[in-house]
CSV table of N, CA and C in Angstrom, one decimal:
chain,number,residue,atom,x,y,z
A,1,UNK,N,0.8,-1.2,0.0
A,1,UNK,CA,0.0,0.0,0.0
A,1,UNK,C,0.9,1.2,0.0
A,2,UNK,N,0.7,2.4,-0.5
A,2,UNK,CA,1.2,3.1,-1.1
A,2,UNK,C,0.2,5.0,-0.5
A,3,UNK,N,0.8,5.7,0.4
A,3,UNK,CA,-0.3,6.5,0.3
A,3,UNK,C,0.2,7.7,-0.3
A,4,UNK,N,-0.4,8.6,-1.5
A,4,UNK,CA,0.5,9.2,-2.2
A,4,UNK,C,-0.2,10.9,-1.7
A,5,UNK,N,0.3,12.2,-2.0
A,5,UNK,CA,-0.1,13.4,-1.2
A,5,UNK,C,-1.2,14.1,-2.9
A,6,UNK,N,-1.8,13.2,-3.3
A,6,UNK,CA,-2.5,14.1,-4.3
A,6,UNK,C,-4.4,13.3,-3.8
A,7,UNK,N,-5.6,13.9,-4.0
A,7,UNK,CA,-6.6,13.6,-3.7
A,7,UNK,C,-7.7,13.9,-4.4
A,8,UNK,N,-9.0,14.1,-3.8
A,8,UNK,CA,-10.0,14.5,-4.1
A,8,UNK,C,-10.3,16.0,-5.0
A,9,UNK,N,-9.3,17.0,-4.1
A,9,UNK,CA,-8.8,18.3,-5.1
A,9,UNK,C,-7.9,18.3,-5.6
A,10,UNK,N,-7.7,17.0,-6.4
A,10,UNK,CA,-6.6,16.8,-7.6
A,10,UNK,C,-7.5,16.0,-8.4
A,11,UNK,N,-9.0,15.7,-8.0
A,11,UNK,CA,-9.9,14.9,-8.9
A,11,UNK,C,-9.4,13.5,-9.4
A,12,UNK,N,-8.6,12.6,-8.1
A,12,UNK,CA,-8.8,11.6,-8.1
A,12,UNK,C,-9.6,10.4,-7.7
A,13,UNK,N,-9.6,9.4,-8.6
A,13,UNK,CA,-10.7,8.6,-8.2
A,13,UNK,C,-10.6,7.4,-7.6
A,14,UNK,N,-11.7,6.6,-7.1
A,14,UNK,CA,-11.2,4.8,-7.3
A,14,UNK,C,-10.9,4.3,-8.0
A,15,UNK,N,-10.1,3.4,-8.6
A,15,UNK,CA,-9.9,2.6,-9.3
A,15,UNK,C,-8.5,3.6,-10.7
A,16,UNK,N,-8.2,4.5,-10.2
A,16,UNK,CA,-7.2,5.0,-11.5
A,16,UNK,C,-5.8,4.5,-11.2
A,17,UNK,N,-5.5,3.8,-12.7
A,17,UNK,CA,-4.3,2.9,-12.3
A,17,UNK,C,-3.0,3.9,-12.2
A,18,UNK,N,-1.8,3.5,-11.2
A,18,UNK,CA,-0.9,4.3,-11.0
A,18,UNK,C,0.2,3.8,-11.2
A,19,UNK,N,1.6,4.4,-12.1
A,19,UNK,CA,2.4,4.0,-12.7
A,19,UNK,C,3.3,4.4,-11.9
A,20,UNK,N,4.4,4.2,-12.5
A,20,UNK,CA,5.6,4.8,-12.2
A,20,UNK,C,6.1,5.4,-12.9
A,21,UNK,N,6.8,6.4,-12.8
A,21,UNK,CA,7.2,7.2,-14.1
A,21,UNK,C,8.0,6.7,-15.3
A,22,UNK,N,8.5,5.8,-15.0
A,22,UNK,CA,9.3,5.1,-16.2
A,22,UNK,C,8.2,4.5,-17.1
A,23,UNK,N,7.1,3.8,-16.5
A,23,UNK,CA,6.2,3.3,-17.6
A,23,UNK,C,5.5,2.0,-16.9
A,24,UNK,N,6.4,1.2,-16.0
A,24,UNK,CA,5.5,0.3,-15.0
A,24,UNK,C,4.5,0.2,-14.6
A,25,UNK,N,3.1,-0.4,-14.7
A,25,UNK,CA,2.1,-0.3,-13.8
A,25,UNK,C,2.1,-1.0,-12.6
A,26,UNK,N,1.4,-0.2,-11.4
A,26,UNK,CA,2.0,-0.4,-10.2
A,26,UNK,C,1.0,-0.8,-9.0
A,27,UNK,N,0.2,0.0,-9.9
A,27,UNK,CA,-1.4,-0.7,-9.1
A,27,UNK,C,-2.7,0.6,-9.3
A,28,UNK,N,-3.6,0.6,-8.4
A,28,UNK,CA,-4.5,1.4,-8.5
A,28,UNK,C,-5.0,1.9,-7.4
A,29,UNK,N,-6.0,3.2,-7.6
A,29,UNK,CA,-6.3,4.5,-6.0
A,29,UNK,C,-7.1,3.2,-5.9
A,30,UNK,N,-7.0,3.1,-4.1
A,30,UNK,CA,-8.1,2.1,-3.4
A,30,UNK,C,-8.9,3.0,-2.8
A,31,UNK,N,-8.7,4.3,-2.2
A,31,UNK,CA,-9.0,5.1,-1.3
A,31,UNK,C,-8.9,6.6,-1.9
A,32,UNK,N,-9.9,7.7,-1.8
A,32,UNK,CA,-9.7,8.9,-1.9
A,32,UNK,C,-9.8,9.7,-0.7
A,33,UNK,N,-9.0,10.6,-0.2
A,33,UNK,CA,-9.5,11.3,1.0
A,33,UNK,C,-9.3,12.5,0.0
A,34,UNK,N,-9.2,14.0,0.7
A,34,UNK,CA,-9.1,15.4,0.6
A,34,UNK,C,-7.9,15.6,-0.4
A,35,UNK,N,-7.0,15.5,0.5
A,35,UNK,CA,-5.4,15.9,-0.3
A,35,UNK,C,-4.8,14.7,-0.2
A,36,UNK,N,-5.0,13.6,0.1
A,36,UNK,CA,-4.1,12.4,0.1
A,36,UNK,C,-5.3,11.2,-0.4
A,37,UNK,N,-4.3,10.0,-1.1
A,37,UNK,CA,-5.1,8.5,-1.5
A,37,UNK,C,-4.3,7.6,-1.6
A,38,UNK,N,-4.7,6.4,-1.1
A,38,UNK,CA,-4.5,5.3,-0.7
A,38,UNK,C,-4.2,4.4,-2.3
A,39,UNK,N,-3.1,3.8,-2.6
A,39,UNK,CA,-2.6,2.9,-3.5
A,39,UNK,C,-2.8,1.6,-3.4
A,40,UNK,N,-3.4,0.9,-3.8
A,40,UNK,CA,-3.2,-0.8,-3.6
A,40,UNK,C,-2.4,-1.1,-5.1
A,41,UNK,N,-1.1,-2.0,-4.4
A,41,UNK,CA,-0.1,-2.2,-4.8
A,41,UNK,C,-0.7,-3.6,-5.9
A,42,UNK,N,-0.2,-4.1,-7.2
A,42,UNK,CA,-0.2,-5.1,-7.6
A,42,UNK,C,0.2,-6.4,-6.8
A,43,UNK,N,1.4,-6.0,-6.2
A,43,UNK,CA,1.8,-7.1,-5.7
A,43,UNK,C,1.2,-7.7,-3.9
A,44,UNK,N,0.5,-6.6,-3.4
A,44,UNK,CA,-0.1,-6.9,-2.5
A,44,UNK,C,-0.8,-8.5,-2.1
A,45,UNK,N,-0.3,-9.0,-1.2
A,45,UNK,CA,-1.0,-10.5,-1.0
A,45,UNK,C,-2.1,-10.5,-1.4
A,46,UNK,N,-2.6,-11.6,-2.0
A,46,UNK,CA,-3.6,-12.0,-2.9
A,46,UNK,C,-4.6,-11.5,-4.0
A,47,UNK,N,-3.3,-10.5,-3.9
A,47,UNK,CA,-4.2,-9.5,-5.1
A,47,UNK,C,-4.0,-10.1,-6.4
A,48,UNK,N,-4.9,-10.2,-7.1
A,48,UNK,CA,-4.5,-11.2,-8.7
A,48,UNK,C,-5.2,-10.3,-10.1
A,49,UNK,N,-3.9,-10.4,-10.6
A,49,UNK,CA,-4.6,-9.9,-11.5
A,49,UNK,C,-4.0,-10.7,-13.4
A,50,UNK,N,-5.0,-10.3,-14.4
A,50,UNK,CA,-4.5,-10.9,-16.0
A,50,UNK,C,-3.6,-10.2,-16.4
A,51,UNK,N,-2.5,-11.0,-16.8
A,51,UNK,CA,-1.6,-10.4,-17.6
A,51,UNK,C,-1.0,-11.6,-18.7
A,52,UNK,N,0.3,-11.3,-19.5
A,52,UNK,CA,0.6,-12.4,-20.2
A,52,UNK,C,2.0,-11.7,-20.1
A,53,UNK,N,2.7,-12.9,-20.6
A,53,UNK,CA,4.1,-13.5,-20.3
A,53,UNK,C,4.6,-13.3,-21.7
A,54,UNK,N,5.5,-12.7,-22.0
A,54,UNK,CA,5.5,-11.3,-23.5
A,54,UNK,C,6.2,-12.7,-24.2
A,55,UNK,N,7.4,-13.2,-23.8
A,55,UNK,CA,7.5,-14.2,-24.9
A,55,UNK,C,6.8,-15.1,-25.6
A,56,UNK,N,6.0,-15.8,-25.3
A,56,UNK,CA,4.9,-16.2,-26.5
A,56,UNK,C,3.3,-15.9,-26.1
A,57,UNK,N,3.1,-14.7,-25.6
A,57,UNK,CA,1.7,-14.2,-25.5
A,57,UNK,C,0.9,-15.0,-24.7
A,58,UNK,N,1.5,-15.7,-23.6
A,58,UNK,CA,0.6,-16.8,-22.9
A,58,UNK,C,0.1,-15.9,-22.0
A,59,UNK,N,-1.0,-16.1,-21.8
A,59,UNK,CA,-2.2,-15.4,-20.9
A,59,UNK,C,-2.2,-16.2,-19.4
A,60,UNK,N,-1.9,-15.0,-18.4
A,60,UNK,CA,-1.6,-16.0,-17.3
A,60,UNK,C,-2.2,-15.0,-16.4
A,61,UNK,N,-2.2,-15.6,-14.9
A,61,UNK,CA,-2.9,-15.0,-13.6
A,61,UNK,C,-1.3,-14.5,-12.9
A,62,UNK,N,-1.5,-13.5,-12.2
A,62,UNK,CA,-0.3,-12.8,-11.6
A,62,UNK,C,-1.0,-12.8,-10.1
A,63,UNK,N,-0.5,-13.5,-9.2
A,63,UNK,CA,-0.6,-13.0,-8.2
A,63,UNK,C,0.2,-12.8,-7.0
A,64,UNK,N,-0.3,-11.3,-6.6
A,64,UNK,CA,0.8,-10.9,-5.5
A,64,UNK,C,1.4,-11.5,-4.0
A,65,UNK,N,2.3,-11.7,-3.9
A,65,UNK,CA,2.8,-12.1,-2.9
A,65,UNK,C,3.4,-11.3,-1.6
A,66,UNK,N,3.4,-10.3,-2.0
A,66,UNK,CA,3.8,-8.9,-0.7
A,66,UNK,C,4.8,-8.8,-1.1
A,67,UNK,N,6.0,-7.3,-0.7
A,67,UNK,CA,7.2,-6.8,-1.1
A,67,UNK,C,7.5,-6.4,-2.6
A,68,UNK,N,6.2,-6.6,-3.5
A,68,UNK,CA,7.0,-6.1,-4.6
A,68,UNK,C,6.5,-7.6,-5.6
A,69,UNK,N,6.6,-8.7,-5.1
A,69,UNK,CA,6.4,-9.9,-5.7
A,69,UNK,C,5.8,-10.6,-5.9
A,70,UNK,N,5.6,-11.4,-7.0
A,70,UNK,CA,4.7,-12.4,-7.3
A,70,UNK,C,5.0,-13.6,-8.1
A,71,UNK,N,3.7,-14.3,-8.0
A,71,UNK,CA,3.9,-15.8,-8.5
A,71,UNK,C,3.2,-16.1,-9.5
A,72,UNK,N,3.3,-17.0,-10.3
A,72,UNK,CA,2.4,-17.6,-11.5
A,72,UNK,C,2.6,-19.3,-11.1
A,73,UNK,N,1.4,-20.2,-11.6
A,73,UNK,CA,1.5,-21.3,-12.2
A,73,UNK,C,1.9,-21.4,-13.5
A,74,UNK,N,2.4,-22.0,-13.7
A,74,UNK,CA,2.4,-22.8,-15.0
A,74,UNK,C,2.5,-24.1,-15.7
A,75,UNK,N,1.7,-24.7,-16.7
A,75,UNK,CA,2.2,-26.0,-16.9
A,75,UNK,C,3.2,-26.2,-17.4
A,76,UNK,N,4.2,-27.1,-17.0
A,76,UNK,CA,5.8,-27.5,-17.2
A,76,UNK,C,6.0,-27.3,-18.0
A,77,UNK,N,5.4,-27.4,-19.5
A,77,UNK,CA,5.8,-27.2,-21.2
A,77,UNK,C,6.0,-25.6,-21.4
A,78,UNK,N,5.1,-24.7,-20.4
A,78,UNK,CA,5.4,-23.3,-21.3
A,78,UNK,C,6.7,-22.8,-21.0
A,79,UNK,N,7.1,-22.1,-22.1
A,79,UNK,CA,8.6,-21.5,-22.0
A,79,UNK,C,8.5,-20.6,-21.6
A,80,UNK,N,9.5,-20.4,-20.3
A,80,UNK,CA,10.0,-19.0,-19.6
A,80,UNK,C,11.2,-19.6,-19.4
A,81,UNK,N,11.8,-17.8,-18.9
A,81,UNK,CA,13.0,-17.9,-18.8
A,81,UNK,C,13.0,-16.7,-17.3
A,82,UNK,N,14.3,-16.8,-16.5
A,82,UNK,CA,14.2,-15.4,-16.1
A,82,UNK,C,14.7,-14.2,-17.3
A,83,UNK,N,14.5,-13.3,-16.6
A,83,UNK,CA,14.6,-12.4,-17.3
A,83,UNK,C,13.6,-11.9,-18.3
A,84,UNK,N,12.0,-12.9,-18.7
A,84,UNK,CA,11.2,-12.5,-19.4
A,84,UNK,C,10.5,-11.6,-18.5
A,85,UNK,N,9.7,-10.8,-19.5
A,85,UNK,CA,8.8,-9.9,-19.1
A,85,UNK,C,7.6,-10.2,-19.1
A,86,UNK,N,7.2,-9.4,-18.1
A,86,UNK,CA,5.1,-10.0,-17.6
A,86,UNK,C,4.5,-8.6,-17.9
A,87,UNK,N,3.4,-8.5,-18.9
A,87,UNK,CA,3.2,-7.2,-19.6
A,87,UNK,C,1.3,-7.3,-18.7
A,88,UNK,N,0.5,-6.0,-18.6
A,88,UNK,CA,-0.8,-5.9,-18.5
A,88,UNK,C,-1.3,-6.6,-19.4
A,89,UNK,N,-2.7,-7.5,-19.3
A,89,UNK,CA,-3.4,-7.9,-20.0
A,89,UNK,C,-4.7,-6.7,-20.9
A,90,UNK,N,-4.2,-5.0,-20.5
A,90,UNK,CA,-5.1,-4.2,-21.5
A,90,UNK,C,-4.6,-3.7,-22.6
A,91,UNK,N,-5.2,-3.1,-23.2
A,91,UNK,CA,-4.6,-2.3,-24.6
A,91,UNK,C,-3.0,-1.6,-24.3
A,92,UNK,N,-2.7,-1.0,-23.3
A,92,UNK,CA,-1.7,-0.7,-22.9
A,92,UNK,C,-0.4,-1.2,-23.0
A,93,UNK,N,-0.4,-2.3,-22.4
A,93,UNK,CA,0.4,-3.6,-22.2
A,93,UNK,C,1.2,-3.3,-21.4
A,94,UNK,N,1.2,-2.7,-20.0
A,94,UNK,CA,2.1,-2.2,-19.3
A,94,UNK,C,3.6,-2.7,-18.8
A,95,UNK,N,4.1,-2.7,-18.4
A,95,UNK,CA,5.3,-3.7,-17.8
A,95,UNK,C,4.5,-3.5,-16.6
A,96,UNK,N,4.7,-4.8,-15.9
A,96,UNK,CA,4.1,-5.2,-14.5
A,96,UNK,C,4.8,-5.8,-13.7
A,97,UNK,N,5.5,-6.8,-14.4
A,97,UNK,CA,7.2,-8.1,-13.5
A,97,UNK,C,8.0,-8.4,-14.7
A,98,UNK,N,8.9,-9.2,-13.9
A,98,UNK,CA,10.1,-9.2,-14.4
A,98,UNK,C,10.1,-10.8,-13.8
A,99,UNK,N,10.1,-12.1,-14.4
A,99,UNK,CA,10.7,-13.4,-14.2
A,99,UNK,C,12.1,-13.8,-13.5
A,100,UNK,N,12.0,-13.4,-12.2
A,100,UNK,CA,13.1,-13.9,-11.1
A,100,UNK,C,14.0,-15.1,-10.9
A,101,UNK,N,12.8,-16.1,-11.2
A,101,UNK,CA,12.9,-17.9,-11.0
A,101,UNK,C,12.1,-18.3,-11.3
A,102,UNK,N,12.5,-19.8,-11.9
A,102,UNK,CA,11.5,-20.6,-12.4
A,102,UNK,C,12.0,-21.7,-11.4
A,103,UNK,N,10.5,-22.5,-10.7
A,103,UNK,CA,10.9,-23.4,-10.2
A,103,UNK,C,10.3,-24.9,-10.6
A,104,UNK,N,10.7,-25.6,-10.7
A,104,UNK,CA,10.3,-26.8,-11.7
A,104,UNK,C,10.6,-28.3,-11.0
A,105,UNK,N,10.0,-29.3,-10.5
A,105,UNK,CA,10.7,-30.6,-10.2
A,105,UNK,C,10.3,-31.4,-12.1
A,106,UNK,N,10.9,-32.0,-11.9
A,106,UNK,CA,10.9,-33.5,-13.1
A,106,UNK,C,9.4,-33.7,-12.5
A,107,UNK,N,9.2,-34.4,-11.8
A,107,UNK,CA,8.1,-35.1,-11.6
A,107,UNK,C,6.6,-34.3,-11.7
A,108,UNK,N,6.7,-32.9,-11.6
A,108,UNK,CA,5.7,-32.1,-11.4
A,108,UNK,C,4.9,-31.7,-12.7
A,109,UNK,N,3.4,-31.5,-12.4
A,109,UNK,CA,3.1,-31.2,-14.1
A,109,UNK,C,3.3,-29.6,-14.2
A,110,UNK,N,3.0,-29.0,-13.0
A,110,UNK,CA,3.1,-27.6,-13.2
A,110,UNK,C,4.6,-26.9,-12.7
A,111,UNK,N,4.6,-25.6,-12.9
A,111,UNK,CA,5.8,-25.1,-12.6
A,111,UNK,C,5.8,-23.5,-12.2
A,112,UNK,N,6.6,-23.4,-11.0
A,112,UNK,CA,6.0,-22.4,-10.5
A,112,UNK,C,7.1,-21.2,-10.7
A,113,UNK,N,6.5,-19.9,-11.2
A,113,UNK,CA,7.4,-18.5,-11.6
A,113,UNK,C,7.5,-17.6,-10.6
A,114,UNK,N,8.0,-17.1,-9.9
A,114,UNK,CA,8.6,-16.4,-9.0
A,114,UNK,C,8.9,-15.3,-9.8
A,115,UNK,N,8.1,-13.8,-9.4
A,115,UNK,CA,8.5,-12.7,-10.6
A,115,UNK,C,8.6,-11.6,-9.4
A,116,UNK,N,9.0,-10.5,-9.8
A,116,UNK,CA,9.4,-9.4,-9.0
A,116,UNK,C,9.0,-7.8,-9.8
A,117,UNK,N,8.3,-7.0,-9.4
A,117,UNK,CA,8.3,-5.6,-9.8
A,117,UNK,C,9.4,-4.4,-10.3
A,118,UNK,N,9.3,-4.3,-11.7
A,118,UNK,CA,10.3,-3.8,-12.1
A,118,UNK,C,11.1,-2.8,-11.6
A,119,UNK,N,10.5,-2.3,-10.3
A,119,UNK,CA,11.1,-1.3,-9.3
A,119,UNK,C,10.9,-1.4,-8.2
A,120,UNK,N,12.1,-1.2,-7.1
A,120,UNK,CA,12.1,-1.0,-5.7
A,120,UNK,C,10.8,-0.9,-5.2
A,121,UNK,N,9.7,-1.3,-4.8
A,121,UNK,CA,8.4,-0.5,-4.1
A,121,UNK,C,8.8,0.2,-2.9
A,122,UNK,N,10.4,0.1,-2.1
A,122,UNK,CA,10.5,0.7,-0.8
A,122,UNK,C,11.4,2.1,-1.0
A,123,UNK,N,11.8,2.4,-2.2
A,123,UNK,CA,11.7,3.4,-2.6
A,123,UNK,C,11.2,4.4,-3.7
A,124,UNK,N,10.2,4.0,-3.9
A,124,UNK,CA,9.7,4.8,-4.8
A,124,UNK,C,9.4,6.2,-3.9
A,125,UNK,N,9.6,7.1,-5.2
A,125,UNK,CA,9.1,8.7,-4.7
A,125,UNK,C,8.3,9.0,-5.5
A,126,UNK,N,8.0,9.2,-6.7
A,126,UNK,CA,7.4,9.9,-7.5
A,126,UNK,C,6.0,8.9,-8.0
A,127,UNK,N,4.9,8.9,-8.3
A,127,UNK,CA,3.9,7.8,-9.3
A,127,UNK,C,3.0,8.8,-10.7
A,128,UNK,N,2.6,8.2,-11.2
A,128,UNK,CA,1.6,8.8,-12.1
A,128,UNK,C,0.6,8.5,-12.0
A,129,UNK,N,-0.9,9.4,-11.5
A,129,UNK,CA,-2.3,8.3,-11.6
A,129,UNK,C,-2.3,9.2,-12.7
A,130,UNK,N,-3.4,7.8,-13.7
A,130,UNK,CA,-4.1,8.4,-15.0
A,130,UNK,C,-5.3,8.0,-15.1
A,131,UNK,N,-6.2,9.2,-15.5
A,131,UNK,CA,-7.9,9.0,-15.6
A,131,UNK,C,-8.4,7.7,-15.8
């Protein structure tokens, strides 16, 4: 959670997603007060949301694990790698994660992605909300 110093007399709303300045999406206003609003982070525990996995367009569930991180299922055949990118599932296609680890037994059918936010969440200073 994220509480940023712009509000109600900056004509913010629920739900406007908030970036980072580089281009990241980072999550969205949960909360509006006066002069200040409340951010729920993508990666916030059990927050899930659609995205896809940019090397072959596989449409996957992202869910957050606290600190910044998150996890995917996958079945053992799809290709990832670290270092792939996890883009928004809207028109936009935002950058969201970044593929940390893949973890995999032989025996298992599925296989589990360990991904991380393309930036510090414990320092960020600056965000963008957009209408």
């Amino acid at each position: 959670m994220l509480v940023i110093d712009a509000g109600a007399s900056e004509s913010l709303r629920v739900g406007a997603p908030v970036f980072l300045p580089e281009g990241p999406l980072l999550g969205a206003v949960s909360e509006v007060f006066s002069s200040t609003a409340k951010v729920l982070l993508l990666s916030a525990p059990g927050e899930k949301i659609n995205a896809v996995l940019e090397r072959h367009d596989v449409a996957v569930v992202l869910e957050g694990v606290g600190g910044g991180n998150f996890k995917i299922i996958l079945p053992r055949e799809t290709a990832v790698e670290v270092g792939d990118r996890i883009l928004s599932a809207d028109l936009s296609a935002s950058l969201v994660a970044i593929v940390g680890e893949v973890v995999s037994e032989p025996t298992d059918s599925f296989k589990e992605v360990l991904a991380r936010s393309p930036a510090n969440i414990f320092s960020i200073r600056f965000v963008i909300v957009r209408p």
